[in-house]
mmCIF file of C-alpha atoms in Angstrom:
data_model
loop_
_atom_site.group_PDB
_atom_site.id
_atom_site.type_symbol
_atom_site.label_atom_id
_atom_site.label_comp_id
_atom_site.label_asym_id
_atom_site.label_seq_id
_atom_site.Cartn_x
_atom_site.Cartn_y
_atom_site.Cartn_z
ATOM 1 C CA MET Q 1 105.932 449.697 113.976
ATOM 2 C CA THR Q 2 107.990 446.397 115.734
ATOM 3 C CA ARG Q 3 108.647 446.789 118.603
ATOM 4 C CA GLN Q 4 111.262 444.843 121.058
ATOM 5 C CA THR Q 5 113.269 445.499 123.743
ATOM 6 C CA VAL Q 6 116.713 446.527 125.024
ATOM 7 C CA ALA Q 7 119.635 446.849 127.400
ATOM 8 C CA LEU Q 8 120.730 450.299 127.190
ATOM 9 C CA PRO Q 9 124.286 450.836 129.235
ATOM 10 C CA ASP Q 10 122.952 451.342 133.451
ATOM 11 C CA ASP Q 11 124.203 455.236 133.137
ATOM 12 C CA PRO Q 12 122.523 457.675 135.621
ATOM 13 C CA ALA Q 13 124.243 460.763 133.462
ATOM 14 C CA LEU Q 14 122.130 458.997 130.658
ATOM 15 C CA LYS Q 15 119.564 457.958 132.484
ATOM 16 C CA GLN Q 16 119.182 462.137 133.006
ATOM 17 C CA VAL Q 17 119.560 463.617 130.474
ATOM 18 C CA LEU Q 18 116.878 461.401 129.006
ATOM 19 C CA SER Q 19 114.370 462.324 132.125
ATOM 20 C CA ALA Q 20 115.026 465.980 131.622
ATOM 21 C CA LEU Q 21 114.553 466.240 128.206
ATOM 22 C CA SER Q 22 111.202 464.142 128.568
ATOM 23 C CA ALA Q 23 109.635 466.774 131.527
ATOM 24 C CA GLU Q 24 107.063 467.713 129.558
ATOM 25 C CA GLY Q 25 106.260 464.706 127.786
ATOM 26 C CA ALA Q 26 108.638 465.558 124.172
ATOM 27 C CA GLN Q 27 109.765 462.957 123.111
ATOM 28 C CA ALA Q 28 113.451 461.712 123.858
ATOM 29 C CA LEU Q 29 114.909 458.402 122.903
ATOM 30 C CA VAL Q 30 118.143 457.019 122.497
ATOM 31 C CA VAL Q 31 118.961 456.239 118.690
ATOM 32 C CA GLY Q 32 121.232 455.170 115.683
ATOM 33 C CA GLY Q 33 124.579 453.042 116.801
ATOM 34 C CA ALA Q 34 123.790 452.902 120.453
ATOM 35 C CA VAL Q 35 120.657 450.989 119.827
ATOM 36 C CA ARG Q 36 122.337 449.008 117.015
ATOM 37 C CA ASN Q 37 125.261 447.869 118.525
ATOM 38 C CA ALA Q 38 122.922 447.449 122.033
ATOM 39 C CA LEU Q 39 121.243 444.632 120.271
ATOM 40 C CA LEU Q 40 124.490 443.451 118.798
ATOM 41 C CA GLY Q 41 126.037 442.501 121.864
ATOM 42 C CA GLU Q 42 128.352 444.772 120.122
ATOM 43 C CA PRO Q 43 130.519 447.808 122.739
ATOM 44 C CA ILE Q 44 128.619 451.027 122.404
ATOM 45 C CA SER Q 45 131.093 454.283 122.791
ATOM 46 C CA ASP Q 46 128.529 457.433 121.530
ATOM 47 C CA ILE Q 47 125.819 457.222 122.860
ATOM 48 C CA ASP Q 48 122.953 460.226 121.004
ATOM 49 C CA ILE Q 49 119.270 461.171 121.305
ATOM 50 C CA ALA Q 50 116.588 461.963 119.659
ATOM 51 C CA THR Q 51 114.091 464.213 120.642
ATOM 52 C CA SER Q 52 110.226 466.238 119.482
ATOM 53 C CA ALA Q 53 111.670 469.563 121.333
ATOM 54 C CA ARG Q 54 112.817 471.988 119.520
ATOM 55 C CA PRO Q 55 116.680 473.120 120.143
ATOM 56 C CA ASP Q 56 115.707 476.269 122.299
ATOM 57 C CA GLU Q 57 113.249 473.691 123.865
ATOM 58 C CA THR Q 58 115.719 471.225 124.819
ATOM 59 C CA ILE Q 59 118.349 473.535 125.864
ATOM 60 C CA ARG Q 60 115.497 474.825 128.745
ATOM 61 C CA LEU Q 61 114.559 471.249 129.940
ATOM 62 C CA ALA Q 62 118.098 470.738 130.640
ATOM 63 C CA GLU Q 63 118.428 474.441 132.302
ATOM 64 C CA ALA Q 64 115.722 473.613 134.156
ATOM 65 C CA ALA Q 65 117.235 470.108 135.787
ATOM 66 C CA GLY Q 66 120.659 471.567 136.701
ATOM 67 C CA LEU Q 67 122.339 470.417 133.071
ATOM 68 C CA ARG Q 68 124.426 472.303 131.659
ATOM 69 C CA SER Q 69 123.828 472.787 127.387
ATOM 70 C CA VAL Q 70 126.404 473.715 124.759
ATOM 71 C CA PRO Q 71 124.481 475.063 121.456
ATOM 72 C CA THR Q 72 126.949 472.463 118.821
ATOM 73 C CA GLY Q 73 124.885 472.155 115.710
ATOM 74 C CA PHE Q 74 121.690 474.597 116.939
ATOM 75 C CA ASP Q 75 120.951 475.423 113.225
ATOM 76 C CA HIS Q 76 120.941 471.753 112.798
ATOM 77 C CA GLY Q 77 119.464 471.370 116.054
ATOM 78 C CA THR Q 78 121.982 469.270 117.630
ATOM 79 C CA VAL Q 79 122.453 471.100 121.402
ATOM 80 C CA THR Q 80 124.762 468.731 123.360
ATOM 81 C CA VAL Q 81 123.468 468.292 127.381
ATOM 82 C CA ILE Q 82 126.376 467.818 129.088
ATOM 83 C CA ALA Q 83 125.780 465.379 132.900
ATOM 84 C CA HIS Q 84 128.118 463.825 135.092
ATOM 85 C CA GLY Q 85 131.004 465.372 132.662
ATOM 86 C CA ARG Q 86 130.256 463.521 129.557
ATOM 87 C CA GLY Q 87 128.505 465.148 126.657
ATOM 88 C CA TYR Q 88 125.481 463.862 125.547
ATOM 89 C CA GLU Q 89 124.390 464.751 121.337
ATOM 90 C CA VAL Q 90 121.064 465.508 121.268
ATOM 91 C CA THR Q 91 119.226 466.370 118.080
ATOM 92 C CA SER Q 92 115.407 467.441 117.208
ATOM 93 C CA PHE Q 93 113.625 465.471 114.696
ATOM 94 C CA ARG Q 94 113.872 467.119 111.266
ATOM 95 C CA ARG Q 95 112.949 466.215 108.116
ATOM 96 C CA ASP Q 96 115.220 467.295 104.911
ATOM 97 C CA VAL Q 97 113.650 470.497 103.312
ATOM 98 C CA GLU Q 98 116.882 471.125 100.145
ATOM 99 C CA THR Q 99 119.764 468.590 99.865
ATOM 100 C CA ASP Q 100 122.898 469.323 97.603
ATOM 101 C CA GLY Q 101 124.522 465.751 97.800
ATOM 102 C CA ARG Q 102 127.150 467.299 100.431
ATOM 103 C CA HIS Q 103 124.531 469.032 102.610
ATOM 104 C CA ALA Q 104 121.050 469.391 103.581
ATOM 105 C CA VAL Q 105 118.619 472.258 104.607
ATOM 106 C CA VAL Q 106 116.373 470.456 107.081
ATOM 107 C CA ALA Q 107 112.387 471.544 109.208
ATOM 108 C CA TYR Q 108 112.028 470.148 112.303
ATOM 109 C CA SER Q 109 109.068 468.023 112.595
ATOM 110 C CA ASP Q 110 106.812 466.511 115.555
ATOM 111 C CA SER Q 111 106.875 463.044 114.081
ATOM 112 C CA LEU Q 112 109.444 459.821 115.059
ATOM 113 C CA GLU Q 113 108.586 458.530 110.996
ATOM 114 C CA ASP Q 114 109.743 461.911 109.646
ATOM 115 C CA ASP Q 115 112.808 461.556 111.135
ATOM 116 C CA ALA Q 116 113.634 457.892 110.042
ATOM 117 C CA ARG Q 117 113.409 458.893 106.508
ATOM 118 C CA ARG Q 118 115.707 460.881 106.286
ATOM 119 C CA ARG Q 119 118.836 459.097 107.872
ATOM 120 C CA ASP Q 120 120.785 456.147 106.017
ATOM 121 C CA PHE Q 121 120.845 452.753 106.807
ATOM 122 C CA THR Q 122 117.628 450.640 108.258
ATOM 123 C CA MET Q 123 120.184 449.135 110.930
ATOM 124 C CA ASN Q 124 121.128 452.837 112.009
ATOM 125 C CA ALA Q 125 117.378 453.943 112.131
ATOM 126 C CA LEU Q 126 116.928 452.309 115.211
ATOM 127 C CA TYR Q 127 115.761 453.957 118.625
ATOM 128 C CA ALA Q 128 115.111 453.760 122.819
ATOM 129 C CA THR Q 129 113.331 454.530 125.146
ATOM 130 C CA ALA Q 130 114.420 454.784 128.248
ATOM 131 C CA ASP Q 131 112.977 451.956 129.592
ATOM 132 C CA GLY Q 132 114.723 450.314 126.860
ATOM 133 C CA ARG Q 133 111.597 449.668 123.782
ATOM 134 C CA VAL Q 134 112.827 449.262 120.431
ATOM 135 C CA LEU Q 135 110.879 451.865 118.343
ATOM 136 C CA ASP Q 136 111.340 450.848 114.513
ATOM 137 C CA PRO Q 137 109.816 453.015 111.811
ATOM 138 C CA VAL Q 138 111.602 451.993 109.104
ATOM 139 C CA GLY Q 139 111.943 447.874 109.223
ATOM 140 C CA GLY Q 140 115.665 447.957 110.596
ATOM 141 C CA LEU Q 141 115.348 445.217 112.916
ATOM 142 C CA SER Q 142 114.830 442.159 110.265
ATOM 143 C CA ASP Q 143 117.845 443.919 108.285
ATOM 144 C CA LEU Q 144 119.537 443.872 111.641
ATOM 145 C CA ALA Q 145 118.659 439.680 112.387
ATOM 146 C CA ALA Q 146 119.615 439.106 109.270
ATOM 147 C CA ARG Q 147 123.025 441.152 109.294
ATOM 148 C CA LYS Q 148 121.610 443.270 105.647
ATOM 149 C CA LEU Q 149 122.599 446.197 105.077
ATOM 150 C CA ARG Q 150 120.505 448.047 103.616
ATOM 151 C CA PHE Q 151 119.221 452.254 102.773
ATOM 152 C CA VAL Q 152 116.414 453.827 104.602
ATOM 153 C CA GLY Q 153 113.497 453.940 101.260
ATOM 154 C CA ASP Q 154 115.232 454.668 97.801
ATOM 155 C CA ALA Q 155 118.743 453.862 98.222
ATOM 156 C CA ARG Q 156 119.848 456.584 94.855
ATOM 157 C CA ALA Q 157 117.672 458.920 97.122
ATOM 158 C CA ARG Q 158 119.181 458.758 100.094
ATOM 159 C CA ILE Q 159 122.809 458.664 98.102
ATOM 160 C CA THR Q 160 122.157 461.443 96.524
ATOM 161 C CA GLU Q 161 121.230 463.234 99.955
ATOM 162 C CA ASP Q 162 125.053 463.095 100.597
ATOM 163 C CA TYR Q 163 126.793 460.582 98.290
ATOM 164 C CA LEU Q 164 129.446 460.453 100.990
ATOM 165 C CA ARG Q 165 126.754 457.633 102.219
ATOM 166 C CA ILE Q 166 128.280 455.384 99.138
ATOM 167 C CA LEU Q 167 131.682 455.247 101.189
ATOM 168 C CA ARG Q 168 129.056 454.219 104.616
ATOM 169 C CA PHE Q 169 127.727 451.751 102.804
ATOM 170 C CA PHE Q 170 131.082 450.102 102.468
ATOM 171 C CA ARG Q 171 132.277 450.713 105.829
ATOM 172 C CA PHE Q 172 129.242 449.510 107.371
ATOM 173 C CA LEU Q 173 128.351 446.486 105.419
ATOM 174 C CA ALA Q 174 132.465 445.117 106.831
ATOM 175 C CA TRP Q 175 131.477 446.037 110.150
ATOM 176 C CA TYR Q 176 128.410 444.815 110.833
ATOM 177 C CA GLY Q 177 126.479 443.151 107.096
ATOM 178 C CA ARG Q 178 126.669 439.678 105.672
ATOM 179 C CA GLU Q 179 124.375 440.551 103.403
ATOM 180 C CA ALA Q 180 124.455 443.445 101.014
ATOM 181 C CA ASP Q 181 121.051 445.057 99.609
ATOM 182 C CA MET Q 182 121.565 444.815 95.298
ATOM 183 C CA GLN Q 183 119.243 447.293 95.109
ATOM 184 C CA ALA Q 184 121.896 449.544 97.423
ATOM 185 C CA LEU Q 185 125.212 448.250 95.262
ATOM 186 C CA ALA Q 186 123.789 449.208 91.847
ATOM 187 C CA ALA Q 187 123.080 452.989 93.414
ATOM 188 C CA CYS Q 188 126.933 452.821 94.528
ATOM 189 C CA ARG Q 189 128.001 452.145 90.787
ATOM 190 C CA GLU Q 190 125.748 454.262 88.934
ATOM 191 C CA LEU Q 191 126.149 457.409 91.287
ATOM 192 C CA ARG Q 192 129.558 457.011 92.640
ATOM 193 C CA ALA Q 193 130.752 459.679 90.102
ATOM 194 C CA GLY Q 194 129.377 462.007 93.011
ATOM 195 C CA LEU Q 195 132.177 461.277 95.315
ATOM 196 C CA ASN Q 196 134.273 463.835 93.136
ATOM 197 C CA GLY Q 197 132.103 466.390 94.843
ATOM 198 C CA ILE Q 198 133.570 464.973 98.727
ATOM 199 C CA SER Q 199 136.615 466.056 100.353
ATOM 200 C CA LYS Q 200 139.418 463.994 100.593
ATOM 201 C CA GLU Q 201 139.733 463.868 103.919
ATOM 202 C CA ARG Q 202 135.970 462.998 104.456
ATOM 203 C CA ILE Q 203 136.872 460.063 101.958
ATOM 204 C CA GLY Q 204 140.171 459.336 104.114
ATOM 205 C CA HIS Q 205 138.204 459.661 107.229
ATOM 206 C CA GLU Q 206 135.799 456.425 105.894
ATOM 207 C CA ILE Q 207 138.662 454.243 104.404
ATOM 208 C CA ARG Q 208 140.476 454.647 107.550
ATOM 209 C CA LYS Q 209 136.991 453.030 109.360
ATOM 210 C CA LEU Q 210 136.488 451.024 106.086
ATOM 211 C CA LEU Q 211 139.927 449.440 106.753
ATOM 212 C CA THR Q 212 140.010 448.721 110.279
ATOM 213 C CA ALA Q 213 137.171 446.174 110.721
ATOM 214 C CA PRO Q 214 137.469 442.558 111.699
ATOM 215 C CA ASP Q 215 137.749 441.835 108.230
ATOM 216 C CA PRO Q 216 136.159 444.039 105.042
ATOM 217 C CA THR Q 217 136.852 441.666 102.571
ATOM 218 C CA GLN Q 218 133.735 441.372 101.278
ATOM 219 C CA ALA Q 219 132.776 445.196 101.730
ATOM 220 C CA VAL Q 220 135.846 446.539 99.981
ATOM 221 C CA ALA Q 221 135.213 443.070 96.992
ATOM 222 C CA PHE Q 222 132.188 445.169 96.319
ATOM 223 C CA MET Q 223 133.658 448.658 96.125
ATOM 224 C CA ALA Q 224 135.452 446.859 93.217
ATOM 225 C CA GLU Q 225 132.581 445.521 91.496
ATOM 226 C CA ALA Q 226 130.843 448.795 92.031
ATOM 227 C CA GLY Q 227 133.902 450.638 90.357
ATOM 228 C CA VAL Q 228 133.975 452.809 93.907
ATOM 229 C CA LEU Q 229 137.638 450.958 95.284
ATOM 230 C CA PRO Q 230 139.207 452.833 91.882
ATOM 231 C CA MET Q 231 137.558 456.553 91.769
ATOM 232 C CA VAL Q 232 138.265 456.703 95.438
ATOM 233 C CA LEU Q 233 141.803 454.703 95.506
ATOM 234 C CA PRO Q 234 142.876 454.557 91.920
ATOM 235 C CA GLY Q 235 145.964 452.102 91.299
ATOM 236 C CA ALA Q 236 144.317 449.917 94.132
ATOM 237 C CA ASP Q 237 144.441 446.032 94.089
ATOM 238 C CA ALA Q 238 142.298 444.071 97.011
ATOM 239 C CA THR Q 239 142.889 440.728 95.437
ATOM 240 C CA ASP Q 240 144.974 439.427 97.517
ATOM 241 C CA LEU Q 241 143.218 441.372 100.977
ATOM 242 C CA ALA Q 242 141.238 437.868 102.132
ATOM 243 C CA GLU Q 243 145.456 436.103 102.148
ATOM 244 C CA LEU Q 244 145.756 439.374 104.486
ATOM 245 C CA ILE Q 245 143.250 438.667 106.953
ATOM 246 C CA GLU Q 246 144.451 435.158 107.335
ATOM 247 C CA SER Q 247 148.034 435.985 107.960
ATOM 248 C CA GLU Q 248 147.387 438.481 110.189
ATOM 249 C CA GLN Q 249 145.181 435.695 112.056
ATOM 250 C CA ASP Q 250 147.603 433.053 111.319
ATOM 251 C CA PHE Q 251 150.758 435.323 113.084
ATOM 252 C CA GLY Q 252 148.903 437.970 114.963
ATOM 253 C CA THR Q 253 149.622 441.729 114.755
ATOM 254 C CA GLY Q 254 149.482 442.681 118.452
ATOM 255 C CA ALA Q 255 148.311 446.275 118.970
ATOM 256 C CA LEU Q 256 149.651 447.391 115.673
ATOM 257 C CA PRO Q 257 146.972 449.209 113.974
ATOM 258 C CA ARG Q 258 145.316 447.302 110.751
ATOM 259 C CA TRP Q 259 144.632 449.510 108.225
ATOM 260 C CA PRO Q 260 148.058 450.733 107.263
ATOM 261 C CA ARG Q 261 149.153 447.756 106.478
ATOM 262 C CA ARG Q 262 145.540 446.757 104.840
ATOM 263 C CA LEU Q 263 146.067 449.667 103.063
ATOM 264 C CA ALA Q 264 149.302 449.430 102.108
ATOM 265 C CA LEU Q 265 149.258 445.846 100.593
ATOM 266 C CA MET Q 266 146.589 447.567 97.989
ATOM 267 C CA GLY Q 267 149.016 449.395 96.149
ATOM 268 C CA ALA Q 268 147.199 452.121 95.433
ATOM 269 C CA ASP Q 269 148.877 455.227 93.146
ATOM 270 C CA ASP Q 270 149.046 457.938 95.740
ATOM 271 C CA ALA Q 271 147.666 456.890 98.792
ATOM 272 C CA ALA Q 272 148.890 459.895 100.669
ATOM 273 C CA ASN Q 273 147.012 462.890 97.991
ATOM 274 C CA ALA Q 274 143.450 460.116 97.559
ATOM 275 C CA LEU Q 275 143.157 459.547 101.216
ATOM 276 C CA ARG Q 276 144.652 463.060 102.641
ATOM 277 C CA LEU Q 277 146.973 460.771 104.618
ATOM 278 C CA THR Q 278 148.582 462.438 107.852
ATOM 279 C CA ARG Q 279 152.785 463.285 107.180
ATOM 280 C CA ASP Q 280 152.863 460.325 109.693
ATOM 281 C CA GLU Q 281 150.723 458.190 107.742
ATOM 282 C CA ALA Q 282 152.280 458.934 104.735
ATOM 283 C CA ARG Q 283 155.318 458.377 105.906
ATOM 284 C CA MET Q 284 154.308 454.168 107.436
ATOM 285 C CA GLN Q 285 152.570 453.532 103.850
ATOM 286 C CA ALA Q 286 156.366 454.519 102.604
ATOM 287 C CA GLN Q 287 158.043 452.994 104.653
ATOM 288 C CA LEU Q 288 155.995 449.308 104.318
ATOM 289 C CA ALA Q 289 156.405 449.649 99.798
ATOM 290 C CA GLU Q 290 160.282 450.125 100.687
ATOM 291 C CA ALA Q 291 160.382 447.417 103.140
ATOM 292 C CA GLN Q 292 158.695 444.683 100.992
ATOM 293 C CA ARG Q 293 161.699 444.764 99.257
ATOM 294 C CA MET Q 294 163.714 443.941 101.623
ATOM 295 C CA PRO Q 295 165.158 441.278 103.545
ATOM 296 C CA PRO Q 296 162.790 441.679 106.803
ATOM 297 C CA PRO Q 297 166.177 441.971 108.751
ATOM 298 C CA ALA Q 298 167.180 444.885 106.724
ATOM 299 C CA ALA Q 299 163.605 446.461 106.852
ATOM 300 C CA ALA Q 300 163.551 445.604 110.827
ATOM 301 C CA TYR Q 301 167.076 447.518 110.822
ATOM 302 C CA ARG Q 302 165.727 450.746 108.736
ATOM 303 C CA PHE Q 303 162.150 450.753 109.890
ATOM 304 C CA GLY Q 304 161.869 448.761 112.974
ATOM 305 C CA ARG Q 305 160.211 446.020 113.980
ATOM 306 C CA ALA Q 306 156.755 447.150 113.413
ATOM 307 C CA VAL Q 307 157.413 447.540 110.075
ATOM 308 C CA ALA Q 308 159.172 444.965 108.911
ATOM 309 C CA ALA Q 309 156.665 442.241 110.772
ATOM 310 C CA GLN Q 310 154.009 443.965 108.856
ATOM 311 C CA SER Q 311 155.802 443.490 105.691
ATOM 312 C CA VAL Q 312 156.516 440.298 106.381
ATOM 313 C CA LEU Q 313 152.277 439.738 106.154
ATOM 314 C CA ILE Q 314 151.911 441.681 103.512
ATOM 315 C CA ARG Q 315 154.406 439.560 101.699
ATOM 316 C CA ALA Q 316 153.048 436.661 102.808
ATOM 317 C CA ALA Q 317 149.443 437.621 101.170
ATOM 318 C CA HIS Q 318 151.026 437.671 98.398
ATOM 319 C CA GLY Q 319 152.112 434.330 98.348
ATOM 320 C CA LYS Q 320 156.202 434.653 99.470
ATOM 321 C CA ALA Q 321 156.267 432.671 102.164
ATOM 322 C CA PRO Q 322 158.279 434.658 105.612
ATOM 323 C CA PRO Q 323 161.649 432.578 105.869
ATOM 324 C CA PHE Q 324 162.657 430.520 108.746
ATOM 325 C CA GLY Q 325 163.256 432.425 111.906
ATOM 326 C CA TRP Q 326 161.915 435.816 111.012
ATOM 327 C CA CYS Q 327 160.383 437.316 113.931
ATOM 328 C CA HIS Q 328 164.022 436.456 115.717
ATOM 329 C CA GLY Q 329 165.886 437.717 112.938
ATOM 330 C CA ILE Q 330 163.720 441.252 112.781
ATOM 331 C CA ALA Q 331 163.886 441.777 116.968
ATOM 332 C CA ARG Q 332 167.713 441.413 116.884
ATOM 333 C CA ALA Q 333 167.706 443.716 113.356
ATOM 334 C CA ALA Q 334 165.862 446.284 115.163
ATOM 335 C CA GLU Q 335 168.408 446.719 118.198
ATOM 336 C CA ALA Q 336 171.124 446.242 116.371
ATOM 337 C CA LYS Q 337 173.879 449.530 115.958
ATOM 338 C CA PHE Q 338 176.142 449.887 113.704
ATOM 339 C CA PRO Q 339 179.428 449.519 114.773
ATOM 340 C CA LEU Q 340 181.041 453.051 112.494
ATOM 341 C CA ALA Q 341 180.215 456.715 112.635
ATOM 342 C CA ALA Q 342 182.254 459.673 110.443
ATOM 343 C CA ALA Q 343 184.298 460.305 113.677
ATOM 344 C CA ASP Q 344 186.079 456.934 112.803
ATOM 345 C CA LEU Q 345 187.017 457.432 109.017
ATOM 346 C CA VAL Q 346 187.684 461.139 109.319
ATOM 347 C CA ALA Q 347 191.163 460.938 108.907
ATOM 348 C CA ASP Q 348 191.348 459.062 106.096
ATOM 349 C CA LEU Q 349 188.445 459.879 103.779
ATOM 350 C CA THR Q 350 186.177 463.462 103.458
ATOM 351 C CA GLY Q 351 183.437 465.255 102.404
ATOM 352 C CA ALA Q 352 181.109 462.975 99.882
ATOM 353 C CA ALA Q 353 183.892 460.246 99.989
ATOM 354 C CA LEU Q 354 183.321 459.302 103.640
ATOM 355 C CA GLY Q 355 179.399 459.377 103.246
ATOM 356 C CA ARG Q 356 179.565 457.039 100.581
ATOM 357 C CA ALA Q 357 182.223 454.930 102.528
ATOM 358 C CA LEU Q 358 179.847 454.635 105.220
ATOM 359 C CA ARG Q 359 177.119 453.764 103.374
ATOM 360 C CA HIS Q 360 178.728 451.013 101.135
ATOM 361 C CA ALA Q 361 180.574 449.599 105.269
ATOM 362 C CA GLU Q 362 176.459 449.283 105.959
ATOM 363 C CA SER Q 363 174.809 447.948 103.719
ATOM 364 C CA ALA Q 364 177.534 444.798 103.549
ATOM 365 C CA TRP Q 365 176.942 444.910 107.358
ATOM 366 C CA ILE Q 366 173.286 444.488 106.579
ATOM 367 C CA ASP Q 367 174.290 441.976 103.805
ATOM 368 C CA SER Q 368 176.539 440.046 106.333
ATOM 369 C CA ASP Q 369 173.815 439.399 109.025
ATOM 370 C CA PHE Q 370 174.915 441.888 110.723
ATOM 371 C CA THR Q 371 177.579 439.822 111.419
ATOM 372 C CA LEU Q 372 181.091 441.890 110.154
ATOM 373 C CA THR Q 373 182.822 442.821 112.852
ATOM 374 C CA ARG Q 374 184.004 446.809 113.325
ATOM 375 C CA THR Q 375 187.679 446.061 111.959
ATOM 376 C CA GLU Q 376 186.195 444.529 109.301
ATOM 377 C CA LEU Q 377 184.232 447.143 108.369
ATOM 378 C CA LEU Q 378 186.424 450.296 108.729
ATOM 379 C CA ALA Q 379 188.551 448.191 105.907
ATOM 380 C CA LEU Q 380 186.353 447.777 104.253
ATOM 381 C CA ALA Q 381 185.445 451.427 104.330
ATOM 382 C CA ARG Q 382 189.118 452.415 103.185
ATOM 383 C CA ARG Q 383 188.603 450.738 100.704
ATOM 384 C CA PRO Q 384 187.450 452.733 96.837
ATOM 385 C CA VAL Q 385 184.017 453.513 96.622
ATOM 386 C CA THR Q 386 182.377 452.700 93.187
ATOM 387 C CA ASP Q 387 179.790 455.956 92.788
ATOM 388 C CA ASP Q 388 176.496 454.067 92.921
ATOM 389 C CA ALA Q 389 174.935 456.968 90.490
ATOM 390 C CA THR Q 390 177.873 457.262 88.283
ATOM 391 C CA GLY Q 391 179.753 454.539 88.102
ATOM 392 C CA SER Q 392 182.988 455.739 88.191
ATOM 393 C CA PRO Q 393 185.689 455.423 91.359
ATOM 394 C CA GLY Q 394 185.245 457.550 94.197
ATOM 395 C CA ASP Q 395 187.755 459.879 95.559
ATOM 396 C CA ALA Q 396 188.343 457.511 98.636
#
């Protein structure tokens, strides 16, 4: 077993939990993403703990140290231990007894190796003691150093335990990998039909995270080659994703989220349904699609500055260079206020004719780059308007 040290967060609460769990000789180890990210020098969000103690022992040891515990996943061996107001998920060493591609029946184990063998990727099967000594039962350290994403043991076996691991493979490749294990890619291709049994909500969760990576281009390309991308996002085309990443770097995106514009670039047939997007997320996708068919100022006026700016980046990735002064143009258009209201025309028009007249005037105003005056717009609105749907004269 390879050994190395890592600088874990200097966290009194974490130290208190680890000390409590190991007070009577049980192992208590930081595991997974926290160890991986600490070794990479990446930010650490959640800290998970693995222990040789059984769940009931975890609760007893925590309470003996004055800590509160919550049996958040007791049937699966997980107890949340709370210290200094923060919760730490503590899971007993386990081994899989039976799996159905989504859920596993587990048995508790005293073996760290058993626990490591049921994890997904070698770089996620790294453990660390309270003093920072790294335990590496399955060769994760060398894979992490090479940024090689590899399943623990047999890739097919790990995938058939939970088919969502196919998407997790590409997501972790996007975030942490430079090299994909060829056996893993072959297994993802061969077993991709198993994703049909995974809920769209879970698929959407993984795709959001994947597309949020700094540069998911290679991972998405591998997804397409493996036949996974068209399965989860029918009609998606990621050919120009690299160009979008470059545009993002050239023009800057500030605090705008990455994944919505990257998803919009790929133009899937029905991303809202395929990924179970929220109502707001689906509306953003619809607006980004429509904005790409408009001049940037018109998109800014209709949908706001953020949507217009992102549509410019998408268009640039597709080879349509943004017009000179586009940033200034969309900033001005986003603040523009149409000079007319229905009250200005009620003396002359009513009903559907009033609505058509306002829409006609507003379109002309946008086409004029917002330069038509109120007087010009009133005159335009009072002229007969052709009904766009029928081609017949309006009743103005």
